[in-house]
Amino acid sequence: MAGAPDQTYSEIVSDRRSIRGYLDKPVPREVIEEVLALAIRSPSSMNTQPWHFHVITGEALDRIREGNTERILAGEPDSREFRRGEPFAGVHRERQVGVAKQLFGAMGIEREDKDGRQDWVLRGFRQFDAPVCVIVTYDRELSGSDDTAFDCGAVTTALVNAAWSRGLGCVINSQGIMQSPVVREHAGIPDDQIIMKAIAMGWPDPDFPANAVVSERKSVEEAARFVGFG
């Protein structure tokens, strides 16, 4: 399902996909350290390296899952710290809906199945029941810098590709950090850092239907313009 260290970079980038179902199998700390050592080679604006990684497993992760789920079911409002912008519209909304249809189809969740849809949403608040969750934060003193968000996005991309090269799967998600007080408390995140993203990580379950989903991508022709090439 996932990659291996002898894969080429092109193979890793082309084969990687978001993993939403995991084996009940711990991930050794040394493997995660390998992944992080590769990820932090990511470029950053003027070498600021604004990122921090809080790698959580075991009881601490269980407490975050429970707190997230309890608060969302109780109707607690979203307390996400990083800006979220307006809801998607137009073609961006179409792509969002498109991948949701792919996932629901793979999982056999019908449009009228409200319980099934809610359970799927709650999986996100539980970090998809992965054995490891990586919380990406950045220094609060950089909160006004657009470069910082760009840099953290770059290092997160590097992290999920590096994880894939070690046989691990990941999915980047925001649901896992929407109840930020819960995350901050149980992960022990300092006040001088802003919580940006959650990354679920673990060994992919080859029998989990949604793991077979490969989202549709824009072509180079759609995404790029070439100027001055004759």
mmCIF file of C-alpha atoms in Angstrom:
data_model
loop_
_atom_site.group_PDB
_atom_site.id
_atom_site.type_symbol
_atom_site.label_atom_id
_atom_site.label_comp_id
_atom_site.label_asym_id
_atom_site.label_seq_id
_atom_site.Cartn_x
_atom_site.Cartn_y
_atom_site.Cartn_z
ATOM 1 C CA MET A 1 0.000 0.000 0.000
ATOM 2 C CA ALA A 2 2.645 2.570 0.994
ATOM 3 C CA GLY A 3 6.140 3.142 -0.337
ATOM 4 C CA ALA A 4 9.631 1.995 0.538
ATOM 5 C CA PRO A 5 13.057 3.672 0.889
ATOM 6 C CA ASP A 6 14.260 2.278 -2.468
ATOM 7 C CA GLN A 7 11.521 4.071 -4.397
ATOM 8 C CA THR A 8 12.471 7.018 -6.550
ATOM 9 C CA TYR A 9 11.232 10.484 -5.624
ATOM 10 C CA SER A 10 8.934 10.437 -8.659
ATOM 11 C CA GLU A 11 7.407 7.132 -7.542
ATOM 12 C CA ILE A 12 6.819 8.384 -4.003
ATOM 13 C CA VAL A 13 5.124 11.596 -5.143
ATOM 14 C CA SER A 14 3.044 9.824 -7.797
ATOM 15 C CA ASP A 15 1.965 6.879 -5.627
ATOM 16 C CA ARG A 16 1.268 8.684 -2.344
ATOM 17 C CA ARG A 17 -2.354 9.088 -1.317
ATOM 18 C CA SER A 18 -4.233 10.160 1.795
ATOM 19 C CA ILE A 19 -4.722 7.266 4.223
ATOM 20 C CA ARG A 20 -7.796 7.262 6.438
ATOM 21 C CA GLY A 21 -7.705 3.722 7.850
ATOM 22 C CA TYR A 22 -4.794 2.304 9.874
ATOM 23 C CA LEU A 23 -3.586 -0.978 11.288
ATOM 24 C CA ASP A 24 -3.636 -1.316 15.073
ATOM 25 C CA LYS A 25 0.148 -1.369 15.113
ATOM 26 C CA PRO A 26 2.498 1.078 16.868
ATOM 27 C CA VAL A 27 4.930 3.205 14.895
ATOM 28 C CA PRO A 28 8.474 3.104 16.313
ATOM 29 C CA ARG A 29 9.803 6.467 17.446
ATOM 30 C CA GLU A 30 12.990 5.987 15.421
ATOM 31 C CA VAL A 31 10.991 5.701 12.182
ATOM 32 C CA ILE A 32 9.133 8.928 12.969
ATOM 33 C CA GLU A 33 12.446 10.641 13.713
ATOM 34 C CA GLU A 34 13.722 9.499 10.299
ATOM 35 C CA VAL A 35 10.641 10.982 8.666
ATOM 36 C CA LEU A 36 10.998 14.289 10.511
ATOM 37 C CA ALA A 37 14.713 14.485 9.686
ATOM 38 C CA LEU A 38 13.806 14.316 5.995
ATOM 39 C CA ALA A 39 10.864 16.714 6.293
ATOM 40 C CA ILE A 40 12.841 19.504 7.942
ATOM 41 C CA ARG A 41 15.075 19.724 4.893
ATOM 42 C CA SER A 42 12.131 21.625 3.414
ATOM 43 C CA PRO A 43 12.982 25.203 2.346
ATOM 44 C CA SER A 44 11.687 28.137 4.361
ATOM 45 C CA SER A 45 11.627 31.881 3.868
ATOM 46 C CA MET A 46 15.055 33.283 4.738
ATOM 47 C CA ASN A 47 15.722 30.069 6.688
ATOM 48 C CA THR A 48 13.255 31.008 9.431
ATOM 49 C CA GLN A 49 12.185 27.351 9.942
ATOM 50 C CA PRO A 50 9.059 28.409 11.866
ATOM 51 C CA TRP A 51 7.643 24.926 12.392
ATOM 52 C CA HIS A 52 7.336 22.690 15.447
ATOM 53 C CA PHE A 53 6.056 19.101 15.543
ATOM 54 C CA HIS A 54 4.204 17.643 18.510
ATOM 55 C CA VAL A 55 4.159 13.871 17.975
ATOM 56 C CA ILE A 56 1.433 12.228 20.054
ATOM 57 C CA THR A 57 0.457 8.622 20.693
ATOM 58 C CA GLY A 58 -0.950 6.433 23.473
ATOM 59 C CA GLU A 59 -3.046 7.828 26.311
ATOM 60 C CA ALA A 60 -2.435 11.459 25.414
ATOM 61 C CA LEU A 61 -3.822 10.888 21.916
ATOM 62 C CA ASP A 62 -6.781 8.980 23.325
ATOM 63 C CA ARG A 63 -7.611 11.937 25.592
ATOM 64 C CA ILE A 64 -7.483 14.307 22.619
ATOM 65 C CA ARG A 65 -9.782 12.039 20.611
ATOM 66 C CA GLU A 66 -12.268 11.826 23.476
ATOM 67 C CA GLY A 67 -12.200 15.553 24.172
ATOM 68 C CA ASN A 68 -12.600 16.481 20.513
ATOM 69 C CA THR A 69 -15.545 14.122 20.065
ATOM 70 C CA GLU A 70 -17.290 15.127 23.290
ATOM 71 C CA ARG A 71 -17.036 18.835 22.505
ATOM 72 C CA ILE A 72 -18.224 18.565 18.912
ATOM 73 C CA LEU A 73 -21.194 16.389 19.885
ATOM 74 C CA ALA A 74 -22.033 18.904 22.630
ATOM 75 C CA GLY A 75 -22.174 21.657 20.016
ATOM 76 C CA GLU A 76 -19.016 23.488 21.076
ATOM 77 C CA PRO A 77 -18.054 26.032 18.394
ATOM 78 C CA ASP A 78 -14.946 25.635 16.282
ATOM 79 C CA SER A 79 -11.938 27.079 18.127
ATOM 80 C CA ARG A 80 -9.362 26.545 15.402
ATOM 81 C CA GLU A 81 -6.410 28.903 15.861
ATOM 82 C CA PHE A 82 -5.118 29.155 12.309
ATOM 83 C CA ARG A 83 -7.222 31.192 9.877
ATOM 84 C CA ARG A 84 -9.754 29.204 7.892
ATOM 85 C CA GLY A 85 -11.189 31.719 5.392
ATOM 86 C CA GLU A 86 -14.549 31.500 3.672
ATOM 87 C CA PRO A 87 -16.253 28.222 2.667
ATOM 88 C CA PHE A 88 -15.184 26.898 -0.716
ATOM 89 C CA ALA A 89 -17.252 27.879 -3.744
ATOM 90 C CA GLY A 90 -17.212 27.305 -7.501
ATOM 91 C CA VAL A 91 -14.689 24.828 -8.875
ATOM 92 C CA HIS A 92 -12.992 24.477 -5.469
ATOM 93 C CA ARG A 93 -16.269 23.374 -3.906
ATOM 94 C CA GLU A 94 -16.785 20.982 -6.818
ATOM 95 C CA ARG A 95 -13.438 19.339 -6.112
ATOM 96 C CA GLN A 96 -14.265 19.099 -2.394
ATOM 97 C CA VAL A 97 -17.594 17.451 -3.153
ATOM 98 C CA GLY A 98 -15.966 15.228 -5.773
ATOM 99 C CA VAL A 99 -13.506 13.617 -3.386
ATOM 100 C CA ALA A 100 -16.241 13.264 -0.736
ATOM 101 C CA LYS A 101 -18.338 11.326 -3.254
ATOM 102 C CA GLN A 102 -15.361 9.096 -4.003
ATOM 103 C CA LEU A 103 -14.834 8.389 -0.307
ATOM 104 C CA PHE A 104 -18.492 7.806 0.519
ATOM 105 C CA GLY A 105 -18.793 5.537 -2.504
ATOM 106 C CA ALA A 106 -15.776 3.484 -1.433
ATOM 107 C CA MET A 107 -17.154 3.169 2.112
ATOM 108 C CA GLY A 108 -20.680 2.347 0.948
ATOM 109 C CA ILE A 109 -22.166 5.373 2.709
ATOM 110 C CA GLU A 110 -25.370 6.405 0.946
ATOM 111 C CA ARG A 111 -26.510 10.020 0.673
ATOM 112 C CA GLU A 112 -29.464 9.321 3.015
ATOM 113 C CA ASP A 113 -27.296 7.556 5.607
ATOM 114 C CA LYS A 114 -27.027 10.354 8.169
ATOM 115 C CA ASP A 115 -25.522 8.123 10.849
ATOM 116 C CA GLY A 116 -22.880 6.831 8.464
ATOM 117 C CA ARG A 117 -21.987 10.344 7.364
ATOM 118 C CA GLN A 118 -21.752 11.596 10.938
ATOM 119 C CA ASP A 119 -19.532 8.659 11.896
ATOM 120 C CA TRP A 120 -17.257 9.515 8.983
ATOM 121 C CA VAL A 121 -17.023 13.143 10.116
ATOM 122 C CA LEU A 122 -16.267 12.070 13.682
ATOM 123 C CA ARG A 123 -13.391 9.938 12.392
ATOM 124 C CA GLY A 124 -11.697 13.203 11.483
ATOM 125 C CA PHE A 125 -12.089 14.522 15.035
ATOM 126 C CA ARG A 126 -10.559 11.222 16.226
ATOM 127 C CA GLN A 127 -7.558 11.704 13.918
ATOM 128 C CA PHE A 128 -8.924 8.778 11.876
ATOM 129 C CA ASP A 129 -8.061 6.412 14.746
ATOM 130 C CA ALA A 130 -4.402 6.520 13.668
ATOM 131 C CA PRO A 131 -1.781 5.341 16.178
ATOM 132 C CA VAL A 132 0.123 8.630 15.836
ATOM 133 C CA CYS A 133 -0.910 12.249 15.387
ATOM 134 C CA VAL A 134 1.544 15.000 14.492
ATOM 135 C CA ILE A 135 0.395 18.518 15.402
ATOM 136 C CA VAL A 136 2.136 21.199 13.344
ATOM 137 C CA THR A 137 2.554 24.550 15.083
ATOM 138 C CA TYR A 138 4.488 27.735 14.404
ATOM 139 C CA ASP A 139 5.914 30.528 16.529
ATOM 140 C CA ARG A 140 3.254 33.021 17.587
ATOM 141 C CA GLU A 141 5.593 35.960 16.961
ATOM 142 C CA LEU A 142 5.335 35.100 13.236
ATOM 143 C CA SER A 143 1.526 35.052 13.170
ATOM 144 C CA GLY A 144 1.305 38.036 10.810
ATOM 145 C CA SER A 145 3.613 36.514 8.204
ATOM 146 C CA ASP A 146 2.123 34.870 5.107
ATOM 147 C CA ASP A 147 5.513 33.262 4.458
ATOM 148 C CA THR A 148 5.158 31.302 7.693
ATOM 149 C CA ALA A 149 1.952 29.580 6.573
ATOM 150 C CA PHE A 150 3.562 28.827 3.208
ATOM 151 C CA ASP A 151 6.635 27.347 4.901
ATOM 152 C CA CYS A 152 4.563 25.169 7.240
ATOM 153 C CA GLY A 153 2.578 23.895 4.266
ATOM 154 C CA ALA A 154 5.807 23.006 2.500
ATOM 155 C CA VAL A 155 7.229 21.103 5.467
ATOM 156 C CA THR A 156 3.919 19.255 5.910
ATOM 157 C CA THR A 157 4.039 18.118 2.280
ATOM 158 C CA ALA A 158 7.616 16.978 2.786
ATOM 159 C CA LEU A 159 6.556 15.105 5.917
ATOM 160 C CA VAL A 160 3.764 13.082 4.294
ATOM 161 C CA ASN A 161 6.013 12.182 1.343
ATOM 162 C CA ALA A 162 8.835 11.152 3.678
ATOM 163 C CA ALA A 163 6.383 9.046 5.702
ATOM 164 C CA TRP A 164 5.203 7.313 2.533
ATOM 165 C CA SER A 165 8.812 6.471 1.663
ATOM 166 C CA ARG A 166 9.029 4.601 4.980
ATOM 167 C CA GLY A 167 5.844 2.593 4.438
ATOM 168 C CA LEU A 168 3.677 4.933 6.528
ATOM 169 C CA GLY A 169 0.447 6.591 5.458
ATOM 170 C CA CYS A 170 -0.834 10.011 6.482
ATOM 171 C CA VAL A 171 -3.783 12.297 6.053
ATOM 172 C CA ILE A 172 -3.565 16.023 6.701
ATOM 173 C CA ASN A 173 -6.677 17.304 8.423
ATOM 174 C CA SER A 174 -8.102 20.292 10.255
ATOM 175 C CA GLN A 175 -10.848 18.517 12.193
ATOM 176 C CA GLY A 176 -8.274 17.129 14.598
ATOM 177 C CA ILE A 177 -7.318 20.628 15.772
ATOM 178 C CA MET A 178 -10.678 22.422 15.615
ATOM 179 C CA GLN A 179 -11.096 21.994 19.381
ATOM 180 C CA SER A 180 -7.748 23.614 20.069
ATOM 181 C CA PRO A 181 -8.029 23.858 23.894
ATOM 182 C CA VAL A 182 -8.249 20.060 24.064
ATOM 183 C CA VAL A 183 -5.231 19.617 21.805
ATOM 184 C CA ARG A 184 -3.184 22.293 23.571
ATOM 185 C CA GLU A 185 -3.864 20.794 27.003
ATOM 186 C CA HIS A 186 -3.146 17.137 26.312
ATOM 187 C CA ALA A 187 -0.265 17.707 23.879
ATOM 188 C CA GLY A 188 1.332 20.274 26.212
ATOM 189 C CA ILE A 189 1.682 22.872 23.457
ATOM 190 C CA PRO A 190 3.286 26.119 24.735
ATOM 191 C CA ASP A 191 1.351 29.386 24.580
ATOM 192 C CA ASP A 192 3.968 30.949 22.307
ATOM 193 C CA GLN A 193 3.015 28.579 19.460
ATOM 194 C CA ILE A 194 -0.062 28.615 17.208
ATOM 195 C CA ILE A 195 -1.698 25.308 16.283
ATOM 196 C CA MET A 196 -1.945 24.990 12.512
ATOM 197 C CA LYS A 197 -2.667 21.425 11.337
ATOM 198 C CA ALA A 198 -3.009 17.809 12.385
ATOM 199 C CA ILE A 199 -1.477 14.893 10.498
ATOM 200 C CA ALA A 200 -2.743 11.385 11.229
ATOM 201 C CA MET A 201 0.014 8.812 10.713
ATOM 202 C CA GLY A 202 0.313 5.045 10.834
ATOM 203 C CA TRP A 203 0.639 1.827 8.873
ATOM 204 C CA PRO A 204 -2.049 1.757 6.153
ATOM 205 C CA ASP A 205 -4.775 -0.865 6.483
ATOM 206 C CA PRO A 206 -4.900 -2.521 3.029
ATOM 207 C CA ASP A 207 -8.476 -3.686 3.669
ATOM 208 C CA PHE A 208 -9.898 -0.244 4.485
ATOM 209 C CA PRO A 209 -11.925 0.726 1.381
ATOM 210 C CA ALA A 210 -11.267 4.478 1.458
ATOM 211 C CA ASN A 211 -7.515 3.871 1.292
ATOM 212 C CA ALA A 212 -7.945 2.847 -2.349
ATOM 213 C CA VAL A 213 -9.286 6.281 -3.279
ATOM 214 C CA VAL A 214 -6.971 8.405 -5.406
ATOM 215 C CA SER A 215 -8.266 11.945 -5.758
ATOM 216 C CA GLU A 216 -8.502 13.436 -9.237
ATOM 217 C CA ARG A 217 -5.820 15.998 -10.062
ATOM 218 C CA LYS A 218 -5.579 18.939 -12.414
ATOM 219 C CA SER A 219 -3.394 18.326 -15.441
ATOM 220 C CA VAL A 220 -0.265 20.357 -16.112
ATOM 221 C CA GLU A 221 -2.157 21.954 -18.995
ATOM 222 C CA GLU A 222 -4.880 23.131 -16.591
ATOM 223 C CA ALA A 223 -2.542 24.267 -13.827
ATOM 224 C CA ALA A 224 0.334 25.928 -15.662
ATOM 225 C CA ARG A 225 1.019 28.717 -18.146
ATOM 226 C CA PHE A 226 4.326 28.841 -19.999
ATOM 227 C CA VAL A 227 5.645 32.228 -21.084
ATOM 228 C CA GLY A 228 8.561 32.834 -23.437
ATOM 229 C CA PHE A 229 9.126 29.205 -24.441
ATOM 230 C CA GLY A 230 8.528 29.724 -28.168
#
